[in-house]
Amino acid sequence: MASNSFGEILRITSFGESHGAAMGGVIDGFPPGVIIDPDFVQQCLDRRRPGQSKLVSQRREADKIEILSGVYDNKTTGSPIAFIVRNSDQRSADYEALSYVYRPSHADFTYHQKYGHADLRGGGRASARETLVRVAAGAFAMHLLKLFGIKVLAYTHQIGNIAAQENLSELTQAIVDVSPTRCPDPAAAAQMEEMLAELARHGDSVGGIVACAITGVPAGLGEPVYNKLSATLAAAMMGINAAKGFGVGEGFAAAARKGSEHNDAFVVENGRITTRTNHSGGIQGGISNGQPVTFQVAFKPPASIARQQTTVDKSGKEVQLSVTGRHDPCVVPRAVPVVEAMAALVIADFYLRNLIYTPFRKTVEI
Amino acid sequence: MASNSFGEILRITSFGESHGAAMGGVIDGFPPGVIIDPDFVQQCLDRRRPGQSKLVSQRREADKIEILSGVYDNKTTGSPIAFIVRNSDQRSADYEALSYVYRPSHADFTYHQKYGHADLRGGGRASARETLVRVAAGAFAMHLLKLFGIKVLAYTHQIGNIAAQENLSELTQAIVDVSPTRCPDPAAAAQMEEMLAELARHGDSVGGIVACAITGVPAGLGEPVYNKLSATLAAAMMGINAAKGFGVGEGFAAAARKGSEHNDAFVVENGRITTRTNHSGGIQGGISNGQPVTFQVAFKPPASIARQQTTVDKSGKEVQLSVTGRHDPCVVPRAVPVVEAMAALVIADFYLRNLIYTPFRKTVEI
Amino acid sequence: MASNSFGEILRITSFGESHGAAMGGVIDGFPPGVIIDPDFVQQCLDRRRPGQSKLVSQRREADKIEILSGVYDNKTTGSPIAFIVRNSDQRSADYEALSYVYRPSHADFTYHQKYGHADLRGGGRASARETLVRVAAGAFAMHLLKLFGIKVLAYTHQIGNIAAQENLSELTQAIVDVSPTRCPDPAAAAQMEEMLAELARHGDSVGGIVACAITGVPAGLGEPVYNKLSATLAAAMMGINAAKGFGVGEGFAAAARKGSEHNDAFVVENGRITTRTNHSGGIQGGISNGQPVTFQVAFKPPASIARQQTTVDKSGKEVQLSVTGRHDPCVVPRAVPVVEAMAALVIADFYLRNLIYTPFRKTVEI
Amino acid sequence: MASNSFGEILRITSFGESHGAAMGGVIDGFPPGVIIDPDFVQQCLDRRRPGQSKLVSQRREADKIEILSGVYDNKTTGSPIAFIVRNSDQRSADYEALSYVYRPSHADFTYHQKYGHADLRGGGRASARETLVRVAAGAFAMHLLKLFGIKVLAYTHQIGNIAAQENLSELTQAIVDVSPTRCPDPAAAAQMEEMLAELARHGDSVGGIVACAITGVPAGLGEPVYNKLSATLAAAMMGINAAKGFGVGEGFAAAARKGSEHNDAFVVENGRITTRTNHSGGIQGGISNGQPVTFQVAFKPPASIARQQTTVDKSGKEVQLSVTGRHDPCVVPRAVPVVEAMAALVIADFYLRNLIYTPFRKTVEI
């Protein structure tokens, strides 16, 4: 059934296969009258693009966005914003040899089982190339967040077993982008680069963790029960290719905590009620409390590795496989802008939802 | 906006406040002609009920379910299944003292900010009592899973820093339920019981991790891109009260793995293509591969603790608070059936979705 | 699949069979802090109830509503509003004889084909008794409309071939309710009453038309393209039992008009831009223009008639049938409050949707 | 909020302004493995195109479709099918003079009120050019209907006060397309052509009625209560530009009927249970009964007329207006393929929904 949309009030619908004519999306529900900077949208795409550093896939795609509708004279009209990115570098030949082989931990087998067919050119919809649609849509959403005073910043927290020491309050995108690893801790970043170079030599890959902080989120975003802000963020992040885990605030570390340690006491600061600590990651009862919303996303190692692997083809015959396409040794550096984009889409959607309550909140005496 | 529903084809809509007249739900989209065992539904509710052991809240609720529609002569009719559970033990007095105090890490403050009011009797919709709706709905979904040959089994994997050693292939619900901790590892369970008793003496609480395995899931469930099986499971689990983290397969541990370690090679076993290992947790590219679907959910320590805490009331005045209601020192034992219920709802929904493709898959030559 | 909900931001989910334990609904997305008058809700139900006049079914149901959640101290909390109405007068015996007979123009056959079963006690979900859920939900929505200064008024425009002459600007609900026909034209109402008495003597039934005007609707409600205000009103009305036609403004009469006759010229009145005429029924391009929204709904004659009819049972054997239950000779008088309720739900939903655009509309220079 | 999508299982999302870069759509939920004939899709678009006869707008658009995704080797992949049609003939100059004038019965005013801006180039999203998206999407849906043995046929039933006499059982698309009016009754068609020529001379326009019959629909499509097949068809049709009325089966004529006349008795024919008559239009209780689904859609006269009209501009100043663009004197001939397309989308969606119940229907004993 229809399942390529994300969001309620602000909704992105995605289309395109990595080796087809184009990738693209339709953003429906974007409010009218918002000034759009097309260069900013392109810059966001450039941050995700392959070929930008030695650490990522050398596939060369210009990834130039064309906006087809919904923006007139650089201002949104309230109509759906459609955009496409043509696929220019479609080396289907790389994939032909694979056509009948189930690559380990790839989606070839599951797609085959689900759809009864296999358009294996680059993985079809399973290709991480689809994430450019998210990044473009997120770039539009960021225009809204800017109006609302909200900022999203993600970065590489861990690659393999190397974890960064970061100081959240001083982070900027410029600092994050200093290293091609997108790790803001220079010492850790250096180790990560070395590890990735070593892995490349051995035809192997590795996992990692992206952390993200959203600042300026007003209290009240998120819906109780099933559509908690944390639940929707989780769905958004776990929908990203290769994501295997999600945690909000302290995440899995909270499992080992006592209530007396983990509880965030309310205090008054600068005349506003806030919390002394932020173990909750800015969300309580599924609703934002005004503190930074913080979360982490764990990614598995890329399944495509040059090292030889034993697997089977669709007839069940055992085959030896070495995946020779141009693939990233670790998805995390390029996942950083994808995480930011999905976070922006979630927050913008919940912010717009919350506008419905504004007149009711105001007229009520407590 | 409307946000108290979960699921697409099979959808549960929940209602009720913990200290109102009743909790209840409407299950829409349940197929016709399925024989329902009302005793099984009640037993599922009994597993979640407070007061069932010394480790959980002593609030006494019979939690008797009344089915109002959708079932006739113990068979589903295809119409919405509505059910209610009356609230019998509403000690609002416990909450009156709290009415104007923002309990640390509770939803009082965020609800106040969102709705401009506070029905603080038991936390309203933020109360974990709402999870009985999920358990009842999940019990109906389990009738479908049984028809499909699918089983869901969750258990306590960790409480505080005590983690179980479990043998997944031998687990049964009976084994899980031997200890009131719902930890199937007797040694760990004993330690956990001791820890919880100790915490109770000190008026404190602790977090933990529930693990879950779903067996018998056919390959092909889940939708690519935004509605991956893993993403929807994440949303389902992170929507449970106190959940702070979610991982599928190896979860966060996958971040430290190499591709050559983590990849699940395809092999032929008993004439069927399957994978040699299951690091992926039964999901590749967001779609089930026929292996058991495995995941973990991290829960924070309950926010309600008897120990004195400093916080503020709604005027911003600092107050000392000791939460004296009847609360669980750890949510994990009672979260086990809630995790199972939400898992059942997700799998049943995706299974029904997939039936749409059945005729198309069959007629296609590959 | 799940299909018993209506609305986007404000959503009603309905449940219950006419001869089951209870009918009920869940209203999700209702804003917080709105004062509710339970007596008004009950009065709306009483206007729909059978047995209220000699012209309608003599089935006796107290139809007392019980509100289970979402309202505290007569004020909405922002949580789902659930309500039930117990079924007290379930004369299933009336239906037993029918159990295997397909009543002409009833839903027995189509339900049987769809669900592979037949809970024929009163038609199950196909019974017009389900409309009490709509009336109750609409009564809640009317509380919102009152805050927004919007009024909904429906009335009987035609029964059989007797059409009323009405003066829209002078209508009130009191005038509509003078005659049990709910036709505000006394001369036509008298003729209608006579016709209905005559039909009752002959064991026959007749169709009719309900007209409706919604005043106070601000310009800007409705979504372009697929979710036009007119399209959603059409779906709402055609979802009512026995509805066969819908027209907005001049409806089908517009088909015979010239553009020069039908166009509504813009003029300035009292300093506001409005239209000189209202052939459009207050909607242009699918969006309200500030004029009264007017529409008509055509209903077929009730299928249940005492006159003998020839039909078949489920084995295909020809049978003679005389439907002896307590049925209305014309649905139109009791459909009037149902039309109002569905209209209220649609307008309230679109009004809430439009609040999202408020801040964007304001900041834009034209 | 997001509102440019239509359908549940099979969903079309539309984008594009008539004077922007392109119109297009994304069809999500289309089953895999279906052979697509791109020429057929183009032919459907050609039937809707302006400039095809002297009776319609002379705007010249090649309206060539480009399929961007979801189809590989002329077979659907199960991924979203995206397509675009570039806008080639954008005479914005025609509209510049109008920019600040509210054209009578156009959407200029309501868009202005809703969005706080006006992209008046051709009406933006309110332009009937958007219907090409529906026609293209419907053409894809017709590939599914063909597999299911379902046919959709619409035709001009009435223009102005000239109504056709048609013999439904003998109609074909070829017969419908003989006259540029798309009226299959030659005598009526001749009168209509004369009337339209006369209106063109006087710079006026006229309304009309499109009738449609869908044959081969199996019993069981449609959902009870709010999502009746008739209700969803009504929403689909009332969402078409200029639609003002909808009727299923006898439509508004049913209002004047008695039950004894209107009821459709069940009979056995060729060993199958069917109805002797089809006053219901193939739908009972909102669910198809296996008979042809028949309905009518009333369209108002086009608002754009060359005759001088008095109206106001956005400052409220009275202005004289003569709309000099290239406009149709009657929308009905070109609405015929649009009605067919929307009907195809509705039926395909409901057919796919119903596949979910197949296994449950079969295993149930009645």
PDB file of N, CA, C and O in Angstrom, chain A residues 3 105 111-112 114 204-205 207 220 222 227-228 239 244 246 248 255 259-260 263-264 280 303 309 354 361 366, chain B residues 3 105 112 114 204-205 207 220 222 224 227-228 239 244 246 248 255 259-260 263-264 280 309 354 361 366:
ATOM      1  N   SER A   3       3.095   3.984   0.905  1.00  0.00           N
ATOM      2  CA  SER A   3       3.933   3.998   2.103  1.00  0.00           C
ATOM      3  C   SER A   3       5.183   4.838   1.908  1.00  0.00           C
ATOM      4  O   SER A   3       6.140   4.706   2.657  1.00  0.00           O
ATOM      5  N   SER A 105      23.103  -9.153   3.885  1.00  0.00           N
ATOM      6  CA  SER A 105      22.602  -7.981   4.614  1.00  0.00           C
ATOM      7  C   SER A 105      22.153  -6.842   3.705  1.00  0.00           C
ATOM      8  O   SER A 105      21.980  -5.716   4.167  1.00  0.00           O
ATOM      9  N   TYR A 111      13.349  -7.686  -0.954  1.00  0.00           N
ATOM     10  CA  TYR A 111      12.563  -7.091  -2.047  1.00  0.00           C
ATOM     11  C   TYR A 111      12.000  -8.169  -2.957  1.00  0.00           C
ATOM     12  O   TYR A 111      10.845  -8.112  -3.381  1.00  0.00           O
ATOM     13  N   HIS A 112      12.844  -9.138  -3.252  1.00  0.00           N
ATOM     14  CA  HIS A 112      12.420 -10.239  -4.103  1.00  0.00           C
ATOM     15  C   HIS A 112      11.217 -10.950  -3.489  1.00  0.00           C
ATOM     16  O   HIS A 112      10.240 -11.281  -4.164  1.00  0.00           O
ATOM     17  N   LYS A 114       9.144  -9.717  -1.309  1.00  0.00           N
ATOM     18  CA  LYS A 114       7.984  -8.838  -1.159  1.00  0.00           C
ATOM     19  C   LYS A 114       7.306  -8.571  -2.498  1.00  0.00           C
ATOM     20  O   LYS A 114       6.081  -8.635  -2.611  1.00  0.00           O
ATOM     21  N   ASP A 204      36.812  -3.601   4.001  1.00  0.00           N
ATOM     22  CA  ASP A 204      35.803  -3.833   5.035  1.00  0.00           C
ATOM     23  C   ASP A 204      35.073  -2.518   5.345  1.00  0.00           C
ATOM     24  O   ASP A 204      35.378  -1.458   4.760  1.00  0.00           O
ATOM     25  N   SER A 205      34.120  -2.572   6.219  1.00  0.00           N
ATOM     26  CA  SER A 205      33.332  -1.391   6.569  1.00  0.00           C
ATOM     27  C   SER A 205      33.077  -1.412   8.069  1.00  0.00           C
ATOM     28  O   SER A 205      33.408  -2.382   8.751  1.00  0.00           O
ATOM     29  N   GLY A 207      30.417   0.340  11.520  1.00  0.00           N
ATOM     30  CA  GLY A 207      29.228   1.102  11.934  1.00  0.00           C
ATOM     31  C   GLY A 207      29.581   2.353  12.700  1.00  0.00           C
ATOM     32  O   GLY A 207      30.758   2.738  12.783  1.00  0.00           O
ATOM     33  N   GLY A 220       5.728  21.805  24.468  1.00  0.00           N
ATOM     34  CA  GLY A 220       4.382  21.487  23.973  1.00  0.00           C
ATOM     35  C   GLY A 220       4.329  20.730  22.661  1.00  0.00           C
ATOM     36  O   GLY A 220       3.246  20.345  22.224  1.00  0.00           O
ATOM     37  N   GLY A 222       4.618  17.514  20.266  1.00  0.00           N
ATOM     38  CA  GLY A 222       4.491  16.069  20.462  1.00  0.00           C
ATOM     39  C   GLY A 222       3.094  15.749  20.937  1.00  0.00           C
ATOM     40  O   GLY A 222       2.424  16.596  21.513  1.00  0.00           O
ATOM     41  N   ASN A 227       1.788   8.957  19.409  1.00  0.00           N
ATOM     42  CA  ASN A 227       2.542   9.865  18.548  1.00  0.00           C
ATOM     43  C   ASN A 227       3.415  10.813  19.351  1.00  0.00           C
ATOM     44  O   ASN A 227       3.486  12.006  19.070  1.00  0.00           O
ATOM     45  N   LYS A 228       4.081  10.248  20.325  1.00  0.00           N
ATOM     46  CA  LYS A 228       5.025  11.031  21.118  1.00  0.00           C
ATOM     47  C   LYS A 228       6.081  11.621  20.185  1.00  0.00           C
ATOM     48  O   LYS A 228       6.435  11.019  19.162  1.00  0.00           O
ATOM     49  N   GLY A 239      13.933   4.883   9.931  1.00  0.00           N
ATOM     50  CA  GLY A 239      13.621   4.766   8.504  1.00  0.00           C
ATOM     51  C   GLY A 239      14.816   5.070   7.615  1.00  0.00           C
ATOM     52  O   GLY A 239      14.774   4.847   6.403  1.00  0.00           O
ATOM     53  N   LYS A 244      20.052   1.072  13.047  1.00  0.00           N
ATOM     54  CA  LYS A 244      19.710  -0.110  13.846  1.00  0.00           C
ATOM     55  C   LYS A 244      19.290   0.242  15.264  1.00  0.00           C
ATOM     56  O   LYS A 244      18.797  -0.636  15.992  1.00  0.00           O
ATOM     57  N   PHE A 246      18.023   3.623  18.187  1.00  0.00           N
ATOM     58  CA  PHE A 246      17.656   5.013  18.458  1.00  0.00           C
ATOM     59  C   PHE A 246      17.544   5.188  19.956  1.00  0.00           C
ATOM     60  O   PHE A 246      17.003   4.334  20.660  1.00  0.00           O
ATOM     61  N   VAL A 248      16.753   8.467  22.948  1.00  0.00           N
ATOM     62  CA  VAL A 248      16.481   9.880  23.221  1.00  0.00           C
ATOM     63  C   VAL A 248      17.024  10.224  24.602  1.00  0.00           C
ATOM     64  O   VAL A 248      16.960   9.393  25.518  1.00  0.00           O
ATOM     65  N   ALA A 255      18.687   2.877  31.189  1.00  0.00           N
ATOM     66  CA  ALA A 255      18.270   1.583  31.754  1.00  0.00           C
ATOM     67  C   ALA A 255      19.013   1.267  33.049  1.00  0.00           C
ATOM     68  O   ALA A 255      18.484   0.562  33.909  1.00  0.00           O
ATOM     69  N   GLY A 259      16.006   6.429  39.582  1.00  0.00           N
ATOM     70  CA  GLY A 259      15.138   7.602  39.443  1.00  0.00           C
ATOM     71  C   GLY A 259      15.755   8.838  40.083  1.00  0.00           C
ATOM     72  O   GLY A 259      15.671   9.950  39.534  1.00  0.00           O
ATOM     73  N   SER A 260      16.371   8.640  41.220  1.00  0.00           N
ATOM     74  CA  SER A 260      16.944   9.796  41.919  1.00  0.00           C
ATOM     75  C   SER A 260      18.104  10.417  41.132  1.00  0.00           C
ATOM     76  O   SER A 260      18.429  11.582  41.329  1.00  0.00           O
ATOM     77  N   ASN A 263      15.986  11.683  37.219  1.00  0.00           N
ATOM     78  CA  ASN A 263      14.929  12.703  37.193  1.00  0.00           C
ATOM     79  C   ASN A 263      15.491  14.099  36.950  1.00  0.00           C
ATOM     80  O   ASN A 263      16.545  14.451  37.487  1.00  0.00           O
ATOM     81  N   ASP A 264      14.790  14.864  36.149  1.00  0.00           N
ATOM     82  CA  ASP A 264      15.187  16.246  35.874  1.00  0.00           C
ATOM     83  C   ASP A 264      14.327  17.187  36.711  1.00  0.00           C
ATOM     84  O   ASP A 264      13.147  17.418  36.412  1.00  0.00           O
ATOM     85  N   SER A 280      16.391  13.672  30.214  1.00  0.00           N
ATOM     86  CA  SER A 280      15.226  13.258  29.408  1.00  0.00           C
ATOM     87  C   SER A 280      15.408  13.555  27.926  1.00  0.00           C
ATOM     88  O   SER A 280      14.595  13.121  27.108  1.00  0.00           O
ATOM     89  N   ALA A 303      26.748  -2.852   4.158  1.00  0.00           N
ATOM     90  CA  ALA A 303      26.757  -4.269   3.767  1.00  0.00           C
ATOM     91  C   ALA A 303      27.656  -4.529   2.571  1.00  0.00           C
ATOM     92  O   ALA A 303      28.153  -5.637   2.392  1.00  0.00           O
ATOM     93  N   GLN A 309      32.829 -12.661   0.173  1.00  0.00           N
ATOM     94  CA  GLN A 309      31.829 -13.255   1.050  1.00  0.00           C
ATOM     95  C   GLN A 309      31.176 -14.443   0.341  1.00  0.00           C
ATOM     96  O   GLN A 309      31.029 -14.433  -0.863  1.00  0.00           O
ATOM     97  N   ASN A 354       0.865  22.067  16.316  1.00  0.00           N
ATOM     98  CA  ASN A 354       0.609  22.726  17.593  1.00  0.00           C
ATOM     99  C   ASN A 354      -0.048  24.089  17.424  1.00  0.00           C
ATOM    100  O   ASN A 354      -0.679  24.591  18.349  1.00  0.00           O
ATOM    101  N   ARG A 361      -5.367  27.367  23.914  1.00  0.00           N
ATOM    102  CA  ARG A 361      -4.490  27.501  25.069  1.00  0.00           C
ATOM    103  C   ARG A 361      -4.633  28.880  25.682  1.00  0.00           C
ATOM    104  O   ARG A 361      -4.686  29.039  26.879  1.00  0.00           O
ATOM    105  N   ILE A 366      -6.270  28.654  33.928  1.00  0.00           N
ATOM    106  CA  ILE A 366      -5.762  27.404  34.519  1.00  0.00           C
ATOM    107  C   ILE A 366      -6.176  27.300  35.975  1.00  0.00           C
ATOM    108  O   ILE A 366      -5.988  28.238  36.728  1.00  0.00           O
TER     109      ILE A 366
ATOM    110  N   SER B   3      -4.606  12.064  17.282  1.00  0.00           N
ATOM    111  CA  SER B   3      -3.288  11.440  17.406  1.00  0.00           C
ATOM    112  C   SER B   3      -3.327  10.244  18.341  1.00  0.00           C
ATOM    113  O   SER B   3      -2.293   9.804  18.811  1.00  0.00           O
ATOM    114  N   SER B 105      10.515  14.986  35.878  1.00  0.00           N
ATOM    115  CA  SER B 105      10.474  13.976  34.814  1.00  0.00           C
ATOM    116  C   SER B 105       9.096  13.365  34.592  1.00  0.00           C
ATOM    117  O   SER B 105       8.961  12.334  33.942  1.00  0.00           O
ATOM    118  N   HIS B 112       0.732  20.795  30.706  1.00  0.00           N
ATOM    119  CA  HIS B 112       0.305  22.154  31.039  1.00  0.00           C
ATOM    120  C   HIS B 112       0.666  23.119  29.909  1.00  0.00           C
ATOM    121  O   HIS B 112      -0.126  23.959  29.499  1.00  0.00           O
ATOM    122  N   LYS B 114       1.239  22.336  26.792  1.00  0.00           N
ATOM    123  CA  LYS B 114       0.575  21.981  25.537  1.00  0.00           C
ATOM    124  C   LYS B 114      -0.908  22.343  25.553  1.00  0.00           C
ATOM    125  O   LYS B 114      -1.423  22.908  24.591  1.00  0.00           O
ATOM    126  N   ASP B 204      13.453   4.576  45.967  1.00  0.00           N
ATOM    127  CA  ASP B 204      14.043   4.929  44.675  1.00  0.00           C
ATOM    128  C   ASP B 204      13.504   3.989  43.589  1.00  0.00           C
ATOM    129  O   ASP B 204      12.697   3.087  43.865  1.00  0.00           O
ATOM    130  N   SER B 205      13.932   4.210  42.378  1.00  0.00           N
ATOM    131  CA  SER B 205      13.464   3.392  41.249  1.00  0.00           C
ATOM    132  C   SER B 205      14.635   3.141  40.322  1.00  0.00           C
ATOM    133  O   SER B 205      15.708   3.712  40.500  1.00  0.00           O
ATOM    134  N   GLY B 207      15.845   1.807  35.995  1.00  0.00           N
ATOM    135  CA  GLY B 207      15.452   1.516  34.621  1.00  0.00           C
ATOM    136  C   GLY B 207      15.743   0.079  34.236  1.00  0.00           C
ATOM    137  O   GLY B 207      16.092  -0.747  35.076  1.00  0.00           O
ATOM    138  N   GLY B 220       9.055 -10.477   3.736  1.00  0.00           N
ATOM    139  CA  GLY B 220       8.273  -9.541   2.926  1.00  0.00           C
ATOM    140  C   GLY B 220       7.453  -8.538   3.696  1.00  0.00           C
ATOM    141  O   GLY B 220       6.837  -7.652   3.098  1.00  0.00           O
ATOM    142  N   GLY B 222       6.833  -5.211   5.884  1.00  0.00           N
ATOM    143  CA  GLY B 222       7.522  -3.936   6.039  1.00  0.00           C
ATOM    144  C   GLY B 222       7.528  -3.215   4.714  1.00  0.00           C
ATOM    145  O   GLY B 222       7.445  -3.835   3.647  1.00  0.00           O
ATOM    146  N   PRO B 224       9.442  -0.269   2.263  1.00  0.00           N
ATOM    147  CA  PRO B 224      10.733   0.388   2.103  1.00  0.00           C
ATOM    148  C   PRO B 224      10.641   1.862   2.508  1.00  0.00           C
ATOM    149  O   PRO B 224       9.562   2.384   2.683  1.00  0.00           O
ATOM    150  N   ASN B 227       8.460   3.670   6.006  1.00  0.00           N
ATOM    151  CA  ASN B 227       7.655   2.783   6.835  1.00  0.00           C
ATOM    152  C   ASN B 227       8.279   1.397   6.940  1.00  0.00           C
ATOM    153  O   ASN B 227       7.602   0.384   6.859  1.00  0.00           O
ATOM    154  N   LYS B 228       9.568   1.400   7.172  1.00  0.00           N
ATOM    155  CA  LYS B 228      10.265   0.139   7.387  1.00  0.00           C
ATOM    156  C   LYS B 228       9.648  -0.572   8.587  1.00  0.00           C
ATOM    157  O   LYS B 228       9.153   0.073   9.518  1.00  0.00           O
ATOM    158  N   GLY B 239       6.622   4.762  21.802  1.00  0.00           N
ATOM    159  CA  GLY B 239       5.362   5.340  22.263  1.00  0.00           C
ATOM    160  C   GLY B 239       4.927   4.799  23.618  1.00  0.00           C
ATOM    161  O   GLY B 239       3.985   5.319  24.229  1.00  0.00           O
ATOM    162  N   LYS B 244      12.996   4.939  26.363  1.00  0.00           N
ATOM    163  CA  LYS B 244      14.023   5.920  25.969  1.00  0.00           C
ATOM    164  C   LYS B 244      14.914   5.431  24.852  1.00  0.00           C
ATOM    165  O   LYS B 244      15.699   6.220  24.304  1.00  0.00           O
ATOM    166  N   PHE B 246      15.558   2.232  21.553  1.00  0.00           N
ATOM    167  CA  PHE B 246      15.099   1.085  20.769  1.00  0.00           C
ATOM    168  C   PHE B 246      16.244   0.606  19.903  1.00  0.00           C
ATOM    169  O   PHE B 246      16.967   1.412  19.300  1.00  0.00           O
ATOM    170  N   VAL B 248      17.169  -2.708  16.980  1.00  0.00           N
ATOM    171  CA  VAL B 248      16.731  -3.919  16.285  1.00  0.00           C
ATOM    172  C   VAL B 248      17.962  -4.764  15.983  1.00  0.00           C
ATOM    173  O   VAL B 248      19.035  -4.236  15.667  1.00  0.00           O
ATOM    174  N   ALA B 255      27.013  -0.556  15.967  1.00  0.00           N
ATOM    175  CA  ALA B 255      27.857   0.611  15.657  1.00  0.00           C
ATOM    176  C   ALA B 255      29.339   0.275  15.725  1.00  0.00           C
ATOM    177  O   ALA B 255      30.157   0.886  15.028  1.00  0.00           O
ATOM    178  N   GLY B 259      31.658  -4.680   8.780  1.00  0.00           N
ATOM    179  CA  GLY B 259      30.746  -5.332   7.839  1.00  0.00           C
ATOM    180  C   GLY B 259      31.008  -6.823   7.737  1.00  0.00           C
ATOM    181  O   GLY B 259      30.080  -7.638   7.666  1.00  0.00           O
ATOM    182  N   SER B 260      32.297  -7.183   7.754  1.00  0.00           N
ATOM    183  CA  SER B 260      32.634  -8.607   7.612  1.00  0.00           C
ATOM    184  C   SER B 260      32.158  -9.427   8.808  1.00  0.00           C
ATOM    185  O   SER B 260      31.977 -10.633   8.704  1.00  0.00           O
ATOM    186  N   ASN B 263      27.574  -8.732   8.636  1.00  0.00           N
ATOM    187  CA  ASN B 263      26.755  -9.207   7.511  1.00  0.00           C
ATOM    188  C   ASN B 263      26.207 -10.608   7.753  1.00  0.00           C
ATOM    189  O   ASN B 263      26.916 -11.469   8.283  1.00  0.00           O
ATOM    190  N   ASP B 264      24.966 -10.817   7.363  1.00  0.00           N
ATOM    191  CA  ASP B 264      24.324 -12.122   7.493  1.00  0.00           C
ATOM    192  C   ASP B 264      24.343 -12.824   6.139  1.00  0.00           C
ATOM    193  O   ASP B 264      23.562 -12.485   5.240  1.00  0.00           O
ATOM    194  N   SER B 280      21.055  -8.938  11.889  1.00  0.00           N
ATOM    195  CA  SER B 280      20.117  -7.920  11.400  1.00  0.00           C
ATOM    196  C   SER B 280      18.817  -7.896  12.196  1.00  0.00           C
ATOM    197  O   SER B 280      18.006  -6.987  12.018  1.00  0.00           O
ATOM    198  N   GLN B 309      12.366  15.132  46.704  1.00  0.00           N
ATOM    199  CA  GLN B 309      12.980  15.828  45.579  1.00  0.00           C
ATOM    200  C   GLN B 309      12.618  17.306  45.662  1.00  0.00           C
ATOM    201  O   GLN B 309      11.554  17.663  46.130  1.00  0.00           O
ATOM    202  N   ASN B 354       0.333  -6.798   3.531  1.00  0.00           N
ATOM    203  CA  ASN B 354       1.043  -7.586   2.533  1.00  0.00           C
ATOM    204  C   ASN B 354       0.117  -8.481   1.721  1.00  0.00           C
ATOM    205  O   ASN B 354       0.460  -8.890   0.616  1.00  0.00           O
ATOM    206  N   ARG B 361       2.283 -10.854  -6.698  1.00  0.00           N
ATOM    207  CA  ARG B 361       3.529 -11.597  -6.561  1.00  0.00           C
ATOM    208  C   ARG B 361       3.449 -12.905  -7.332  1.00  0.00           C
ATOM    209  O   ARG B 361       4.384 -13.313  -7.983  1.00  0.00           O
ATOM    210  N   ILE B 366       9.903 -13.969 -12.717  1.00  0.00           N
ATOM    211  CA  ILE B 366      11.058 -13.194 -12.271  1.00  0.00           C
ATOM    212  C   ILE B 366      12.187 -13.284 -13.296  1.00  0.00           C
ATOM    213  O   ILE B 366      12.518 -14.380 -13.733  1.00  0.00           O
TER     214      ILE B 366
END
